[in-house]
Tab-separated table of C-alpha atoms and ligand atoms in Angstrom:
chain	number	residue	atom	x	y	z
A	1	UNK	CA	0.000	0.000	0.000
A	2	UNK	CA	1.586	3.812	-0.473
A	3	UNK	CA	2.798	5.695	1.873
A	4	UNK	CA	3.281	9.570	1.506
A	5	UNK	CA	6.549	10.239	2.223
A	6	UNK	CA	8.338	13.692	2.312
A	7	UNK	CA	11.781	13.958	0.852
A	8	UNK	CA	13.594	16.986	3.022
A	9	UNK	CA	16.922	17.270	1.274
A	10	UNK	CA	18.395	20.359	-0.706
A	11	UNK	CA	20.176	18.706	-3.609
A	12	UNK	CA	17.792	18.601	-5.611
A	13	UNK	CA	19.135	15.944	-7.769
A	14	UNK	CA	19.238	13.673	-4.695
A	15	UNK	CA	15.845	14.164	-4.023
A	16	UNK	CA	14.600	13.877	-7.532
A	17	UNK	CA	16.571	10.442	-7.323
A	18	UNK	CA	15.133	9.253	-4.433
A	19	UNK	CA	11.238	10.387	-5.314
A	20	UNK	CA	11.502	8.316	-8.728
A	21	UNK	CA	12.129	5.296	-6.748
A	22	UNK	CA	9.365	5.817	-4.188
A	23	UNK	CA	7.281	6.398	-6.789
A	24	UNK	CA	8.205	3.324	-8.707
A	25	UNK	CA	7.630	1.526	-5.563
A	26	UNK	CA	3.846	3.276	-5.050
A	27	UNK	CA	4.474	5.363	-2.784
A	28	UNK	CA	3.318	9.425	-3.135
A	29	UNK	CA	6.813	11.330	-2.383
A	30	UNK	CA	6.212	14.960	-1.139
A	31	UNK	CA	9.694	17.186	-1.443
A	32	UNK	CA	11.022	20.016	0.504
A	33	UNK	CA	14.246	22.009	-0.061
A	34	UNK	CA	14.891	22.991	3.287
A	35	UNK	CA	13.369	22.902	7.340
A	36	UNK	CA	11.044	25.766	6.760
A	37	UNK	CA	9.566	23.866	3.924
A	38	UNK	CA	9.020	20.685	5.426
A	39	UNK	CA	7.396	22.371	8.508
A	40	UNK	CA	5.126	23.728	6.217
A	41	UNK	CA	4.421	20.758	4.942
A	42	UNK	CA	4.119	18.616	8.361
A	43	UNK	CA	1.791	21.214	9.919
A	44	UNK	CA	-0.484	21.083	6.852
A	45	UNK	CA	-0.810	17.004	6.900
A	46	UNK	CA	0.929	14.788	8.892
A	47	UNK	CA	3.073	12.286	6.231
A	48	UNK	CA	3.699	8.686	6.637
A	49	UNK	CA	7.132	9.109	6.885
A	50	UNK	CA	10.340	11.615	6.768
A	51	UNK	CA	13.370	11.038	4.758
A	52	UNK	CA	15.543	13.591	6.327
A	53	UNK	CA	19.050	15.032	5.499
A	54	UNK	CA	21.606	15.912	7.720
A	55	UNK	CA	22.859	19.002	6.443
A	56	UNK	CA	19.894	21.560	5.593
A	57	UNK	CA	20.805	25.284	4.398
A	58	UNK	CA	18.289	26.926	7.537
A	59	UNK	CA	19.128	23.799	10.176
A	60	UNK	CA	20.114	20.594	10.603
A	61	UNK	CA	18.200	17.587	10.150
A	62	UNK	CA	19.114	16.650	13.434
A	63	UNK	CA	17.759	19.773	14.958
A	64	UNK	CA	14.513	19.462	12.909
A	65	UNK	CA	14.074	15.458	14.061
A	66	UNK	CA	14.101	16.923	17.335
A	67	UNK	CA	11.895	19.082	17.522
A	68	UNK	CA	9.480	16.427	15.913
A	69	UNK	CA	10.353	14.458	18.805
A	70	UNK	CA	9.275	17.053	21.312
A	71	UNK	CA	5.808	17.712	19.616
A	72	UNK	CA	2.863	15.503	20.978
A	73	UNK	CA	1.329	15.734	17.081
A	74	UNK	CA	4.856	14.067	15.251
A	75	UNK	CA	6.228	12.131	18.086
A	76	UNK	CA	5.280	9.279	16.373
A	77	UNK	CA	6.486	10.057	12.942
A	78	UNK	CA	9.021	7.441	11.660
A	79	UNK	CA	12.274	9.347	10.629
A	80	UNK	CA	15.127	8.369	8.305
A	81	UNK	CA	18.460	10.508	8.785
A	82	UNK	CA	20.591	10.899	5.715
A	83	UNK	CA	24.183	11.655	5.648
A	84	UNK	CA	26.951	11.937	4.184
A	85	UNK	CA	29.151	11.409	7.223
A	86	UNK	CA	29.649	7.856	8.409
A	87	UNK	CA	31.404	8.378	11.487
A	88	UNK	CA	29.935	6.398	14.292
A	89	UNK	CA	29.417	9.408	16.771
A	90	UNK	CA	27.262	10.856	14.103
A	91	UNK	CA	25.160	8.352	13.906
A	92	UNK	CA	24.335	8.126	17.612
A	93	UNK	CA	23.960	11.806	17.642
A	94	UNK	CA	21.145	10.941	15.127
A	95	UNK	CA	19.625	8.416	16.935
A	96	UNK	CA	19.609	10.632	19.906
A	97	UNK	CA	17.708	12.741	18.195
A	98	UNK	CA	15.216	10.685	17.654
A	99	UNK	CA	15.544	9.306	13.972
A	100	UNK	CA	14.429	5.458	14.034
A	101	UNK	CA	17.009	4.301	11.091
A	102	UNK	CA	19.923	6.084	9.059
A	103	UNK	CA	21.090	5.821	5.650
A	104	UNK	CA	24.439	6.994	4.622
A	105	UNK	CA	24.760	8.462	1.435
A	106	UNK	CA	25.805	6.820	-1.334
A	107	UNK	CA	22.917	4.143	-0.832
A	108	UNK	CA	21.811	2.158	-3.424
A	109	UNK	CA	18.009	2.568	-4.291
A	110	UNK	CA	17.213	-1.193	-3.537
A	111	UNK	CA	18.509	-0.270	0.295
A	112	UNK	CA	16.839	2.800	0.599
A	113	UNK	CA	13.574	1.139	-0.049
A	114	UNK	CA	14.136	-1.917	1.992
A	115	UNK	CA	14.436	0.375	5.368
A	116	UNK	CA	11.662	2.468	4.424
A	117	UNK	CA	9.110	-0.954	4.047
A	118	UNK	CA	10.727	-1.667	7.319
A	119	UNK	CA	10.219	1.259	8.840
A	120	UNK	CA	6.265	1.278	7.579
A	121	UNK	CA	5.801	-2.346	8.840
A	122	UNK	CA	7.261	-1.347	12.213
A	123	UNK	CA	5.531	2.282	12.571
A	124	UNK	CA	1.925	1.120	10.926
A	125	UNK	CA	1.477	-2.618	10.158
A	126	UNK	CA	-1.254	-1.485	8.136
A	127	UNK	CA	0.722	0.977	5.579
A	128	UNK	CA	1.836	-2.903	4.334
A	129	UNK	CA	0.868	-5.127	1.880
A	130	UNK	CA	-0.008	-8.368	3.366
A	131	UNK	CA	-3.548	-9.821	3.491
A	132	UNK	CA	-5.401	-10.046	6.519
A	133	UNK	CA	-8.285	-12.094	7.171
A	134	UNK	CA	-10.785	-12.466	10.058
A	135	UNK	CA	-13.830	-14.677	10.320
A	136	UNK	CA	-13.853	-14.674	6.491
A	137	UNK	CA	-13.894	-11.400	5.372
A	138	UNK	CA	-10.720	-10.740	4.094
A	139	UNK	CA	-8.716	-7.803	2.743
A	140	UNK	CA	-5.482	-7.775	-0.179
A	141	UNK	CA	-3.651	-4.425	0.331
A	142	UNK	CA	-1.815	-5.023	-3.413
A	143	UNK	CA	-5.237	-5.791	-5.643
A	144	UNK	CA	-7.616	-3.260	-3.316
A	145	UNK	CA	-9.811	-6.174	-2.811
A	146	UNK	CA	-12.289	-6.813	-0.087
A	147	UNK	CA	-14.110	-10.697	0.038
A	148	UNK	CA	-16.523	-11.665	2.439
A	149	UNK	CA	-16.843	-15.727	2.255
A	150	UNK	CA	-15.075	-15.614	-1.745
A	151	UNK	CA	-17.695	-12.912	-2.239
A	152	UNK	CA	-16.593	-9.555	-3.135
A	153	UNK	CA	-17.325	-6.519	-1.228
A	154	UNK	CA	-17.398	-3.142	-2.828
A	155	UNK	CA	-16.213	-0.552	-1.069
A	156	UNK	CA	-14.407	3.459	-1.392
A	157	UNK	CA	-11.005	3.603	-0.965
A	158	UNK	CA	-11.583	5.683	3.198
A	159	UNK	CA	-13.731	2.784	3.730
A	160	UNK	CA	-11.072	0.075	2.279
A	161	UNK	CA	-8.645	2.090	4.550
A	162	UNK	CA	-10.480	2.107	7.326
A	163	UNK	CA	-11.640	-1.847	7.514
A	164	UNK	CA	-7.843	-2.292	6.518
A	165	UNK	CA	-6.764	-0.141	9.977
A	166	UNK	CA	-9.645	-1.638	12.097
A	167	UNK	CA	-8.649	-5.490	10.936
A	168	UNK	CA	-4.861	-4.648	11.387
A	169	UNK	CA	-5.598	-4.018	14.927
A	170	UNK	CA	-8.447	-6.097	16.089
A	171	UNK	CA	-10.251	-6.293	19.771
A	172	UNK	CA	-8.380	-2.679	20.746
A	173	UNK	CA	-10.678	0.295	21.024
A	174	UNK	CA	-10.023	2.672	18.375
A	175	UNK	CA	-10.760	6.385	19.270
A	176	UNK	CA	-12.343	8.503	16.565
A	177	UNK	CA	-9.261	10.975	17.031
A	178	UNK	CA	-6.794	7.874	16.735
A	179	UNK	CA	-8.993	6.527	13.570
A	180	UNK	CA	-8.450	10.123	11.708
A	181	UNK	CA	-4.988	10.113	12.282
A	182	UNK	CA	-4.254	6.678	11.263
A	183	UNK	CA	-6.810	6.423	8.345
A	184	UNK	CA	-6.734	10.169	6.901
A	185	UNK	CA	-3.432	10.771	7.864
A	186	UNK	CA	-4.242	13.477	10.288
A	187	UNK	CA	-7.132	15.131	12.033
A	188	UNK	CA	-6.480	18.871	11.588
A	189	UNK	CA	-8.827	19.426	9.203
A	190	UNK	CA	-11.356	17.030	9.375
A	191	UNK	CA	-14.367	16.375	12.181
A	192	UNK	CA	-14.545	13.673	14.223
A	193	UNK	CA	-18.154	12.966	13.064
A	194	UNK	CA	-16.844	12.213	9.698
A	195	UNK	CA	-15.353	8.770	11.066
A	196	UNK	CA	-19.080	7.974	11.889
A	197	UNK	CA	-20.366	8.778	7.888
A	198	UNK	CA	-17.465	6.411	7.162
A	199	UNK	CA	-18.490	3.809	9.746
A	200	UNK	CA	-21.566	3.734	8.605
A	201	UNK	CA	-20.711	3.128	5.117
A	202	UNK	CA	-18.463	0.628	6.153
A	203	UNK	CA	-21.274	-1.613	8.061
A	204	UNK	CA	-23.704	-1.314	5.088
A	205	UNK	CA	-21.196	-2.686	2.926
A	206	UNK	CA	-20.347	-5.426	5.418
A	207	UNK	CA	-24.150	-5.808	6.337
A	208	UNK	CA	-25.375	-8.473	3.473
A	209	UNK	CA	-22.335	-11.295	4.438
A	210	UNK	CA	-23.515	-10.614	8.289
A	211	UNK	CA	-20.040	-8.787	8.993
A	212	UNK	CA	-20.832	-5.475	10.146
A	213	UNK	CA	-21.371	-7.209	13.242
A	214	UNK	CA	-17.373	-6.955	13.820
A	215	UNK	CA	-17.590	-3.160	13.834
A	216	UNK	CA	-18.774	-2.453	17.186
A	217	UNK	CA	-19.286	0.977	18.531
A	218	UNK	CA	-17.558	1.276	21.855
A	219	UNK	CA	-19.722	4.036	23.888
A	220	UNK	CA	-18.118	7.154	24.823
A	221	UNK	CA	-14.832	5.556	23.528
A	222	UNK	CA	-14.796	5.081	19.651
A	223	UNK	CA	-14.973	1.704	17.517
A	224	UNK	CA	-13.461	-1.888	18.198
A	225	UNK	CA	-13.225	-4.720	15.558
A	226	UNK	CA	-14.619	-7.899	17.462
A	227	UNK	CA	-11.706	-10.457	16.419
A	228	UNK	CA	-13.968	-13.133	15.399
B	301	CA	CA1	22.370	18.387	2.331
C-alpha cells in the first residue's frame, strides 16, 4: 500500500533520485528544499514518513528530528536521517535525536527502499501489503480487494482504509481521534463525526455477508473490531 513520504533534502538531484524510486515503488513522495519547507508541509498534513538530510541550508536535520520528537502531534512520525558522514558518533547523535534508522549516502536505491518498508511495517502494520483475514472477510492491500466468504465486497477507498486499519488491529478500542490520524493521515482538518459517515458506510457494505457485526461501537470511547 503507499505511503506519503516527504523527501527533506536540498540537492535537488538527490531528491529527484530518491522520489523516482518511491514512486516506482507506489508510494506518493512529497519534497522540501529545506526545514522551513518541510514544517510547512508537516503542519499542513501529517506524512507517513520523513526522509531527512543531515545538512539543511536553515538547520540541521538533526535539529529538525528533534523538535518532531518534542511535539505531541509528530512524536510518532518514523524518521530516516541521511548523511553523508559515516562516522559512528554521528550516527548516535542521530539516533539521539530521535531518527528510528539512518542511511548513509551513497545508498543504493534497492537499500533505501528496503528500510523504508521496514520502517512502515514497524511504525503502521497497516501501511503494508499483506492480506489479513478475520472470520472470512478478508482484505489484499496489493489488488484493493475486499471478500466476504469468496464474495466480493465493494467498497471506497476511506472505507477500504479504514476496515484495513480496524482489521490490522483487532479487539483494541479505536478512538475517533486515533482513527483520523491513522486512516486520513491526520485530524487537523477534518471532524470527528466524519469517522461515523465512514463507519456507517463501512457496516452497510459489510451488512449483506452478516459482517458489520465486527464493527462495534464502543460508547463514549470510539470503535473496536470484534476479532472473530
Ligand atoms: Ca544536504
Amino acid at each position: 500500500m503507499s505511503a506519503q513520504i516527504l523527501i527533506v533534502e536540498d540537492e535537488p538531484a538527490i531528491r529527484e533520485l530518491i522520489a523516482v524510486n518511491l514512486r516506482h515503488a507506489g508510494h506518493v513522495p512529497l519534497q522540501a528544499a529545506d526545514v522551513a519547507s518541510a514544517r510547512a508541509q508537516i503542519d499542513a498534513a501529517l506524512p507517513d514518513l520523513v526522509l531527512l538530510d543531515w545538512m539543511l541550508p536553515d538547520m540541521s536535520g538533526i535539529d529538525l528530528a528533534r523538535q518532531l520528537r518534542a511535539d505531541a502531534r509528530t512524536r510518532e512520525l518514523p524518521i530516516i536521517m541521511l548523511t553523508a558522514r559515516a562516522e559512528e558518533t554521528d550516527k548516535l547523535q542521530g539516533f539521539d535525536a530521535g531518527a528510528d534508522d539512518y542511511l548513509t549516502k551513497p545508498f543504493s536505491p534497492r537499500e533505501l527502499l528496503a528500510r523504508v518498508r521496514a520502517l512502515l511495517r514497524r511504525s503502521s502494520p497497516e501501511s503494508t501489503d499483506d492480506p489479513v483475514e478475520i472470520a472470512g472477510l478478508r482484505l489484499e492491500p496489493d489488488t484493493f480487494r475486499v471478500t466476504a466468504q469468496g464474495a466480493p465486497v465493494d467498497l471506497s477507498p476511506t472505507e477500504f482504509r479504514l476496515l484495513h486499519y480496524l482489521m490490522k488491529h483487532p479487539d483494541r478500542v479505536l478512538s475517533r481521534a486515533k482513527l483520523l490520524d491513522s486512516v486520513w493521515g491526520d485530524h487537523v482538518f477534518i471532524e470527528e463525526r466524519t469517522v461515523d459517515v465512514h463507519i456507517r458506510r463501512l457496516r452497510l457494505a459489510l451488512q449483506r455477508s452478516g459482517h458489520d457485526r465486527l464493527v462495534d461501537t464502543v460508547r463514549g470511547g470510539g470503535y473496536r473490531f470484534l476479532p472473530a
